[in-house]
Amino acid sequence: MENADVAQVLYDMGAMTEVIGGNPFKVRAFRQAAEVIDTLPGPVSELWRKDELTGLPSVGTRIADKIGEILESGTCEEYEELAAEVPMGVLELLRIEGVGPKTVASVWKELGVTDLDGLEDAIDSGRLKEVPRMGPVRVRAIRKAIGRYRARGGRMPLHRALYYAEGILGRLRRVPGVIRAEAAGSLRRRRETVGDLDLLIASERPGPVMRAFASLPDVDEVIARGDTKSSVRLEIGLHVDLRVLPPESFGAALHYFTGSKNHNIAIRTRAVRLGLKLSEYGVFDREGNRLSGEREEDVFEAVGLPWIPPELREGTGELEAAEAGKLPHLVTEEDLLGDLHVHSDTSSDGRSSLQDLWREAKGLGRQYLAITDHSRSRPLGLEPKALLAHAKEIRAASKKFQGGPKLLAGVEVDILPDGSLDLPADVLGSLDWVVASIHTHFDDPPDRITARMVKAIESGVVDAIGHPSGRLIGKRDPYSYDLEAVLDAARAHGVALELNAMPDRLDLTDGGCRLAKEAGVPVVIDSDAHVSSHLSLLRFGVWVARRGWLEKEDIVNTRPASRLRETRRGEAAREERK
DNA sequence: GCCGTTTTCGGCCCGACTGTTTTCAGTCG
């Protein structure tokens, strides 16, 4: 039973309670508890075992009991009662844009609609119009929304969302009267995927901005258009919201629309306790007098807190940390001195030469670069002899190229199905950096995958475990394994876990980073570059690390080249320190 | 259902926009 499964039961209970018109605050309680469980860095079962569930925010004794039931049996009594009343298909209707709990209740109770197909039938037969407050415009909108729901493939990866956001912001910044234009929302929090774009404009004259926004070249449909707020959908399917605010409100708005929702509720509740009111327009006192709001810092100052970086604003303890003066000093891209997982054209899938990689890394100000091509079991991977020759070539090149990063001779060695490594230990031991990764048998049972990784860690010749979960966002699920057991082994041997910065990997996740930090396991942020232009992608890894509360000291490649192996407790490192 | 430096009861963040209405409910963020 994974955290996500427990969370799903709670999410569904919230939705079912909402559809049957239950207490809205109870609905919110279910949802908040679900979100907490869903984003928990460690397994919820562990907290349950230690009877510490009620220590979590938004989890009281009642929900803690339900979580216990769910962990033991996969469900709970109240869930079963709700599920007996509300058909599951009804919950899916809530995911249709423009369809909320009231509409769902109406079509279900009055028309007998219990799933998406039923809703489409009701539209086609004209029965949907019988529902109160349902006119032709809404019926058409719902029909279109169903089509989009069926077609859409989920959230957009961060790197693509950033690309579109920058394009739109660039155009809006040229509109007369625009003082500032920024992206907020999950994009600003640097979540790995983004559902829609939230853009904010500071201007005294909203009119021209709204006109420019609605007439952007790739707008497919204008969904809403008001004086200060508009929504459009781009041809690629991305939903974009735009708000225009006066400059004196911009900071408050930036804070509010950056979220997350849980963070906002927590900080507004805190404001209420202090006799203040927060809105996207500013900070107000009891009489409604505006106190501040031009800068985002104003909002935090008003509630007695230091500014909190957007990546931390998930409602997972950042307010408490800020209050205690214990916010982490988050790692920055500038802190990274090198890159320890890079492929050259010597391995089958690398496309850039040593010189190209070196030149690109020099431009990025890197001090070192480990060339880590694939081992022999990968197609065209390197046999021991070829690898040793390659290492010689890398070291020679490093001497020859002057005034740039040092090139380190490394390898990305396969962890074979039995957990052994794809190259002899003496060959691996002669290299400057060894990344060990799983590239095959992803479907092994979890204990086998775990055992493979642990065995690799215990080999004494491995510096880091590459892309630990093997996931490809939107394409391949992570393989199941026991991260805690891997972290235990990694700590014991001083082996690092990789945070692979490729935008479709981002593996470790933010939650995994937090666990690694708690376990005292170093993290290495790598590009896994297969072409020289990939070297700049490290920033995506930095954002995940920041979301995982990591500081400079937690990251291996913030150290100079001479100190990379100082936390390793394997044989090779001991040899080296002699 | 959660929560507490006014509270263990009685609150629970706040506002814009739309479509359907003659004043507002529903949805969204």
mmCIF file of C-alpha atoms in Angstrom, chain A residues 377-547:
data_model
loop_
_atom_site.group_PDB
_atom_site.id
_atom_site.type_symbol
_atom_site.label_atom_id
_atom_site.label_comp_id
_atom_site.label_asym_id
_atom_site.label_seq_id
_atom_site.Cartn_x
_atom_site.Cartn_y
_atom_site.Cartn_z
ATOM 1 C CA SER A 377 26.044 -4.947 -22.031
ATOM 2 C CA ARG A 378 24.439 -1.896 -23.588
ATOM 3 C CA PRO A 379 24.416 -1.902 -27.391
ATOM 4 C CA LEU A 380 27.879 -0.682 -28.519
ATOM 5 C CA GLY A 381 28.853 -0.144 -24.875
ATOM 6 C CA LEU A 382 32.504 -0.378 -23.838
ATOM 7 C CA GLU A 383 34.387 -3.629 -23.162
ATOM 8 C CA PRO A 384 37.036 -3.387 -20.405
ATOM 9 C CA LYS A 385 39.884 -2.875 -22.873
ATOM 10 C CA ALA A 386 38.066 -0.180 -24.810
ATOM 11 C CA LEU A 387 37.045 1.549 -21.608
ATOM 12 C CA LEU A 388 40.634 1.660 -20.328
ATOM 13 C CA ALA A 389 41.761 3.112 -23.649
ATOM 14 C CA HIS A 390 38.927 5.636 -23.475
ATOM 15 C CA ALA A 391 39.987 6.605 -19.933
ATOM 16 C CA LYS A 392 43.514 7.204 -21.185
ATOM 17 C CA GLU A 393 42.169 9.366 -23.978
ATOM 18 C CA ILE A 394 40.009 11.379 -21.572
ATOM 19 C CA ARG A 395 42.920 12.053 -19.240
ATOM 20 C CA ALA A 396 45.168 13.016 -22.130
ATOM 21 C CA ALA A 397 42.513 15.372 -23.464
ATOM 22 C CA SER A 398 42.119 16.925 -20.035
ATOM 23 C CA LYS A 399 45.841 17.761 -20.029
ATOM 24 C CA LYS A 400 45.747 19.046 -23.586
ATOM 25 C CA PHE A 401 42.714 21.353 -23.289
ATOM 26 C CA GLN A 402 43.884 24.404 -21.371
ATOM 27 C CA GLY A 403 41.996 26.822 -19.156
ATOM 28 C CA GLY A 404 38.732 24.958 -18.786
ATOM 29 C CA PRO A 405 37.145 22.143 -16.830
ATOM 30 C CA LYS A 406 39.098 19.069 -15.824
ATOM 31 C CA LEU A 407 37.878 15.919 -17.565
ATOM 32 C CA LEU A 408 37.416 12.902 -15.305
ATOM 33 C CA ALA A 409 37.535 9.350 -16.644
ATOM 34 C CA GLY A 410 34.369 7.570 -15.592
ATOM 35 C CA VAL A 411 31.733 5.109 -16.674
ATOM 36 C CA GLU A 412 28.016 4.441 -16.358
ATOM 37 C CA VAL A 413 28.150 0.755 -15.574
ATOM 38 C CA ASP A 414 25.056 -1.432 -15.836
ATOM 39 C CA ILE A 415 23.700 -3.124 -12.773
ATOM 40 C CA LEU A 416 22.994 -6.602 -14.184
ATOM 41 C CA PRO A 417 19.877 -8.636 -13.304
ATOM 42 C CA ASP A 418 21.739 -10.481 -10.530
ATOM 43 C CA GLY A 419 23.031 -7.223 -9.025
ATOM 44 C CA SER A 420 26.605 -7.709 -10.210
ATOM 45 C CA LEU A 421 28.292 -4.987 -12.239
ATOM 46 C CA ASP A 422 28.878 -5.165 -15.960
ATOM 47 C CA LEU A 423 32.659 -4.608 -15.667
ATOM 48 C CA PRO A 424 35.388 -6.131 -13.449
ATOM 49 C CA ALA A 425 36.076 -4.405 -10.146
ATOM 50 C CA ASP A 426 39.732 -3.692 -10.998
ATOM 51 C CA VAL A 427 38.707 -1.831 -14.142
ATOM 52 C CA LEU A 428 36.088 0.177 -12.255
ATOM 53 C CA GLY A 429 38.556 0.824 -9.451
ATOM 54 C CA SER A 430 40.967 2.488 -11.850
ATOM 55 C CA LEU A 431 38.451 5.184 -12.842
ATOM 56 C CA ASP A 432 37.827 8.648 -11.392
ATOM 57 C CA TRP A 433 34.033 8.303 -11.098
ATOM 58 C CA VAL A 434 31.635 5.368 -11.396
ATOM 59 C CA VAL A 435 27.877 5.722 -11.878
ATOM 60 C CA ALA A 436 25.948 2.447 -11.620
ATOM 61 C CA SER A 437 22.498 2.266 -13.200
ATOM 62 C CA ILE A 438 19.713 -0.191 -13.912
ATOM 63 C CA HIS A 439 18.784 -0.287 -17.600
ATOM 64 C CA THR A 440 17.158 -3.720 -17.884
ATOM 65 C CA HIS A 441 14.627 -5.959 -16.150
ATOM 66 C CA PHE A 442 12.576 -3.028 -14.878
ATOM 67 C CA ASP A 443 9.756 -5.439 -14.122
ATOM 68 C CA ASP A 444 11.675 -7.365 -11.485
ATOM 69 C CA PRO A 445 9.748 -7.598 -8.225
ATOM 70 C CA PRO A 446 10.533 -4.740 -5.820
ATOM 71 C CA ASP A 447 12.728 -6.798 -3.496
ATOM 72 C CA ARG A 448 14.859 -7.912 -6.437
ATOM 73 C CA ILE A 449 15.336 -4.356 -7.702
ATOM 74 C CA THR A 450 16.225 -3.268 -4.180
ATOM 75 C CA ALA A 451 18.695 -6.138 -3.826
ATOM 76 C CA ARG A 452 20.321 -5.257 -7.159
ATOM 77 C CA MET A 453 20.888 -1.672 -6.067
ATOM 78 C CA VAL A 454 22.104 -2.613 -2.597
ATOM 79 C CA LYS A 455 24.561 -5.110 -4.055
ATOM 80 C CA ALA A 456 25.924 -2.455 -6.412
ATOM 81 C CA ILE A 457 26.286 -0.017 -3.515
ATOM 82 C CA GLU A 458 28.134 -2.642 -1.466
ATOM 83 C CA SER A 459 30.559 -3.396 -4.312
ATOM 84 C CA GLY A 460 32.947 -0.746 -3.012
ATOM 85 C CA VAL A 461 33.674 0.536 -6.526
ATOM 86 C CA VAL A 462 30.553 2.617 -7.142
ATOM 87 C CA ASP A 463 30.331 6.363 -6.474
ATOM 88 C CA ALA A 464 26.691 6.985 -7.326
ATOM 89 C CA ILE A 465 23.496 5.195 -8.313
ATOM 90 C CA GLY A 466 22.175 6.685 -11.561
ATOM 91 C CA HIS A 467 18.494 7.672 -12.094
ATOM 92 C CA PRO A 468 17.408 5.550 -9.113
ATOM 93 C CA SER A 469 13.763 4.902 -10.074
ATOM 94 C CA GLY A 470 14.171 4.556 -13.841
ATOM 95 C CA ARG A 471 11.037 6.544 -14.549
ATOM 96 C CA LEU A 472 10.403 8.568 -17.693
ATOM 97 C CA ILE A 473 7.793 11.185 -16.884
ATOM 98 C CA GLY A 474 4.619 10.542 -18.846
ATOM 99 C CA LYS A 475 6.108 7.449 -20.507
ATOM 100 C CA ARG A 476 7.425 4.905 -18.037
ATOM 101 C CA ASP A 477 6.454 4.473 -14.408
ATOM 102 C CA PRO A 478 9.232 4.236 -11.818
ATOM 103 C CA TYR A 479 10.096 0.680 -10.934
ATOM 104 C CA SER A 480 9.048 -0.282 -7.435
ATOM 105 C CA TYR A 481 11.791 -0.661 -4.901
ATOM 106 C CA ASP A 482 12.522 0.059 -1.268
ATOM 107 C CA LEU A 483 14.116 3.487 -1.279
ATOM 108 C CA GLU A 484 14.662 3.377 2.490
ATOM 109 C CA ALA A 485 16.714 0.177 2.217
ATOM 110 C CA VAL A 486 18.748 1.666 -0.625
ATOM 111 C CA LEU A 487 19.335 4.824 1.426
ATOM 112 C CA ASP A 488 20.468 2.747 4.401
ATOM 113 C CA ALA A 489 23.020 0.952 2.262
ATOM 114 C CA ALA A 490 24.096 4.170 0.577
ATOM 115 C CA ARG A 491 24.693 5.870 3.900
ATOM 116 C CA ALA A 492 26.692 2.920 5.188
ATOM 117 C CA HIS A 493 28.986 3.002 2.159
ATOM 118 C CA GLY A 494 29.000 6.721 1.499
ATOM 119 C CA VAL A 495 27.555 6.206 -1.973
ATOM 120 C CA ALA A 496 25.591 9.076 -3.518
ATOM 121 C CA LEU A 497 22.189 8.886 -5.150
ATOM 122 C CA GLU A 498 21.828 10.720 -8.406
ATOM 123 C CA LEU A 499 19.314 13.440 -9.073
ATOM 124 C CA ASN A 500 19.189 13.080 -12.842
ATOM 125 C CA ALA A 501 18.348 16.516 -14.232
ATOM 126 C CA MET A 502 16.984 15.378 -17.602
ATOM 127 C CA PRO A 503 13.542 17.029 -17.685
ATOM 128 C CA ASP A 504 11.806 13.743 -18.485
ATOM 129 C CA ARG A 505 13.592 11.933 -15.650
ATOM 130 C CA LEU A 506 14.031 14.252 -12.627
ATOM 131 C CA ASP A 507 14.937 11.174 -10.676
ATOM 132 C CA LEU A 508 15.323 11.320 -7.573
ATOM 133 C CA THR A 509 12.114 13.234 -7.015
ATOM 134 C CA ASP A 510 11.751 16.143 -4.601
ATOM 135 C CA GLY A 511 10.369 13.778 -1.959
ATOM 136 C CA GLY A 512 13.271 11.387 -2.553
ATOM 137 C CA CYS A 513 15.718 14.252 -1.989
ATOM 138 C CA ARG A 514 14.134 15.039 1.354
ATOM 139 C CA LEU A 515 14.411 11.404 2.381
ATOM 140 C CA ALA A 516 18.043 11.255 1.282
ATOM 141 C CA LYS A 517 18.836 14.338 3.318
ATOM 142 C CA GLU A 518 17.122 12.888 6.381
ATOM 143 C CA ALA A 519 19.059 9.662 5.878
ATOM 144 C CA GLY A 520 22.345 11.536 5.528
ATOM 145 C CA VAL A 521 22.929 10.310 1.974
ATOM 146 C CA PRO A 522 24.691 12.693 -0.417
ATOM 147 C CA VAL A 523 22.929 13.613 -3.663
ATOM 148 C CA VAL A 524 24.727 14.285 -6.946
ATOM 149 C CA ILE A 525 22.956 16.468 -9.517
ATOM 150 C CA ASP A 526 23.884 15.225 -12.999
ATOM 151 C CA SER A 527 22.838 16.243 -16.491
ATOM 152 C CA ASP A 528 23.181 12.746 -18.046
ATOM 153 C CA ALA A 529 24.020 14.789 -21.166
ATOM 154 C CA HIS A 530 24.002 12.878 -24.444
ATOM 155 C CA VAL A 531 24.862 15.969 -26.460
ATOM 156 C CA SER A 532 26.785 19.063 -25.351
ATOM 157 C CA SER A 533 23.692 21.283 -25.214
ATOM 158 C CA HIS A 534 22.267 19.029 -22.490
ATOM 159 C CA LEU A 535 24.941 20.247 -20.065
ATOM 160 C CA SER A 536 22.870 23.340 -19.280
ATOM 161 C CA LEU A 537 19.923 21.212 -18.103
ATOM 162 C CA LEU A 538 21.444 20.939 -14.626
ATOM 163 C CA ARG A 539 19.156 23.776 -13.566
ATOM 164 C CA PHE A 540 16.155 21.444 -13.718
ATOM 165 C CA GLY A 541 17.875 19.200 -11.216
ATOM 166 C CA VAL A 542 18.681 22.174 -9.011
ATOM 167 C CA TRP A 543 14.988 23.083 -8.887
ATOM 168 C CA VAL A 544 14.013 19.579 -7.804
ATOM 169 C CA ALA A 545 16.759 19.642 -5.165
ATOM 170 C CA ARG A 546 15.434 22.959 -3.879
ATOM 171 C CA ARG A 547 11.926 21.527 -3.712
#
